[in-house]
Coordinates of C-alpha atoms in Angstrom, one line a residue:
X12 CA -21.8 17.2 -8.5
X13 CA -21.5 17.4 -12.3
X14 CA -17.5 17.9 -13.5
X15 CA -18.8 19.6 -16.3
X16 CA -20.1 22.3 -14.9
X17 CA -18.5 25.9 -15.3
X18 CA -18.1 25.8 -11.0
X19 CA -16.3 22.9 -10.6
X20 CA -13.0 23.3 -9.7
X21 CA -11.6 19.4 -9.3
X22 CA -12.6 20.4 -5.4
X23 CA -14.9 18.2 -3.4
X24 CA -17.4 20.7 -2.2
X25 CA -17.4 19.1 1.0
X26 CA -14.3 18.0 2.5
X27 CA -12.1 20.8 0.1
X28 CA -9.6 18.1 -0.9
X29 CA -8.9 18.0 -4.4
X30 CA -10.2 14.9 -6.9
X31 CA -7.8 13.2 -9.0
X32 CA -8.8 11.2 -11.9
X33 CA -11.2 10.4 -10.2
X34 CA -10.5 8.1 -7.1
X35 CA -10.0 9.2 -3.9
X36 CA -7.6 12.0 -2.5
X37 CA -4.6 10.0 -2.4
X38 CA -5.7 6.6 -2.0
X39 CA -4.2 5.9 -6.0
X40 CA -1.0 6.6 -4.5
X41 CA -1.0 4.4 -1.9
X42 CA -2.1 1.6 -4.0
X43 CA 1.1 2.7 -6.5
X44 CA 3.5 2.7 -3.8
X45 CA 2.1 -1.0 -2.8
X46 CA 2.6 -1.3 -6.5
X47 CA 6.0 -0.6 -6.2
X48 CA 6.7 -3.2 -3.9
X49 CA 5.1 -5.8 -5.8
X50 CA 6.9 -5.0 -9.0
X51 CA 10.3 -5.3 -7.3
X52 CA 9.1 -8.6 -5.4
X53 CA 8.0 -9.9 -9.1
X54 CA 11.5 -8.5 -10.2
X55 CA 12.9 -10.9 -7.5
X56 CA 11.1 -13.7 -7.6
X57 CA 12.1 -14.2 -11.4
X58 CA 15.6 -13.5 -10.8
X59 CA 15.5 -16.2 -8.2
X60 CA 13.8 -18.7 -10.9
X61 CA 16.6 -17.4 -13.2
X62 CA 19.4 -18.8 -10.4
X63 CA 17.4 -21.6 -9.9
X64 CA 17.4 -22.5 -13.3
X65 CA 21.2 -21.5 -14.9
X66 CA 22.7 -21.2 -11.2
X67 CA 24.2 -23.7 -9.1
X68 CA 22.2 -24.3 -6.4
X69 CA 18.1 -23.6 -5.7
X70 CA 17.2 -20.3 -5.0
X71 CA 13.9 -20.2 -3.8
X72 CA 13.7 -17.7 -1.6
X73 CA 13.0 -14.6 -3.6
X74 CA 9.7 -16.6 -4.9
X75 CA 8.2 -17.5 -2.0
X76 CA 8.8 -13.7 -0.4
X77 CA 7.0 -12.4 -3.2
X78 CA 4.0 -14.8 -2.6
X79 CA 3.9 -13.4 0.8
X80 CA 4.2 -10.0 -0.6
X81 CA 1.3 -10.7 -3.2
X82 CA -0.9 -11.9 -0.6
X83 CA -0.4 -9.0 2.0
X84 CA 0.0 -6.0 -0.5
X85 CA -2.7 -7.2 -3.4
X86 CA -6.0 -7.1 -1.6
X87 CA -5.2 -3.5 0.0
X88 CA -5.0 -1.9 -3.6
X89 CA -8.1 -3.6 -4.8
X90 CA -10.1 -2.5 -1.9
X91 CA -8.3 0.9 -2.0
X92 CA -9.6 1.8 -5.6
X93 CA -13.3 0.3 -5.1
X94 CA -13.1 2.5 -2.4
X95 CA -13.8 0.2 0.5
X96 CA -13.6 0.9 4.3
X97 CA -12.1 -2.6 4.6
X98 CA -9.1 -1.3 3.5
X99 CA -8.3 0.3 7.1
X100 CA -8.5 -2.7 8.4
X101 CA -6.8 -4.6 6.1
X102 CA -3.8 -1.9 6.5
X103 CA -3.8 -2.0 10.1
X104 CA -3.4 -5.4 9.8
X105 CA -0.5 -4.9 8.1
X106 CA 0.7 -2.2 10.9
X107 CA 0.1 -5.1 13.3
X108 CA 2.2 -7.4 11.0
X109 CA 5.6 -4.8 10.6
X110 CA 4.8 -3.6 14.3
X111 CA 5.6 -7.5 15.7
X112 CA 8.7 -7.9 12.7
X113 CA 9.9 -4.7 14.6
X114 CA 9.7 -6.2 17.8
X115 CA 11.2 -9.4 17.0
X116 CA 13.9 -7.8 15.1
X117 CA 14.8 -5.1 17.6
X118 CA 15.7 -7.8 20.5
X119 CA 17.9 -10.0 17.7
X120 CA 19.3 -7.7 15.9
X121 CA 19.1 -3.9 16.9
X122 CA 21.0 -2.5 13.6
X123 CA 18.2 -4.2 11.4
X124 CA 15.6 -2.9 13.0
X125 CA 16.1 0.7 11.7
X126 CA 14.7 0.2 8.2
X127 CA 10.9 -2.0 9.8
X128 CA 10.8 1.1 12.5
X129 CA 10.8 3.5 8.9
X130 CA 8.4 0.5 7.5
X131 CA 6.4 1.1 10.8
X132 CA 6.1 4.9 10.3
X133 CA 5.1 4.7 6.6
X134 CA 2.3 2.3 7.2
X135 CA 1.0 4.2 10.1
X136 CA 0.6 7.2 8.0
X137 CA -1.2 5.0 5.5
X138 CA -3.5 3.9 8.1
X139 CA -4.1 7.5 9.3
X140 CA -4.4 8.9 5.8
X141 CA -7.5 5.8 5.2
X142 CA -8.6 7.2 8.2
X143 CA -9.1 10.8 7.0
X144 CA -10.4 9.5 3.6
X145 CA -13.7 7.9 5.8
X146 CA -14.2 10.5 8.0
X147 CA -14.6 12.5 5.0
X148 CA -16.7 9.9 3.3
X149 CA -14.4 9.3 0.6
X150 CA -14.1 5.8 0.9
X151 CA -17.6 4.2 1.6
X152 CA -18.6 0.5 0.9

C-alpha cells in the first residue's frame, strides 16, 4: 500500500480501520494515556523531593510510587509503538495486577475500591482493544 497514491484514503484496505500518523489504530493513544500517568507520577515524585528537601519531615513516598509506576507503565508504550504482540501480555499483566489491588481493597476498605473497579474496566478495554489490533494484524513482532 503506497500513501501516495490517488486511492488511498488513510483506510487500511483490510481491516477498514483508519491509519493515524502512522502507528496503529489507536494503540498511540493508549501509550498517551499511560503517558499521562507517568507525567503526573513524575509531577509527584518531584514534589515529594521538594518536601523532602524545604519540608519538615521525609517524604518519600511519592518517589518510590512513581518508580513502580515507571516500571509497570514504561515498557507497555515502547512495545505498543514498535508494534509488538508482547504488549497483550504485558497489559494483562497489569489487568492481573489492578484485578488483585481490587480484591484486596474491596474486603479492607469497600469505599476505595470504587475508583481500582473503574481502573479494572479501563485496563480491560485496553487489553481487548490490543486484542483487536492482532487479530487484525496490526500489531505483529
Amino acid at each position: 500500500m503506497n500513501r501516495f497514491d490517488k486511492n488511498f484514503n488513510n483506510v487500511d484496505p483490510e481491516t477498514s480501520r483508519p491509519f493515524s500518523s502512522g502507528h496503529p489504530d489507536g494503540a498511540w493513544i493508549i501509550a498517551i494515556i499511560y503517558g499521562f500517568v507517568l507525567f503526573f507520577a513524575l509531577v509527584a515524585a518531584l514534589y515529594g523531593i521538594y518536601q523532602s528537601i524545604f519540608g519538615e519531615s521525609m517524604n518519600l513516598t511519592p518517589l518510590i510510587s512513581a518508580v513502580v509506576v515507571y516500571g509497570l507503565l514504561l515498557p507497555p508504550i515502547f512495545l505498543l509503538f514498535k508494534r509488538s504482540k508482547k504488549a497483550l501480555t504485558w497489559c494483562g499483566g497489569l489487568l492481573v495486577v489492578f484485578l488483585v489491588a481490587l480484591i484486596s481493597t474491596y474486603f479492607s476498605n469497600r469505599e476505595a475500591a470504587l475508583p481500582l473497579l473503574a481502573l479494572v474496566c479501563v485496563q480491560s478495554y485496553i487489553c481487548f482493544y490490543i486484542l483487536g489490533l492482532i487479530k487484525d494484524k496490526l500489531l505483529f513482532n
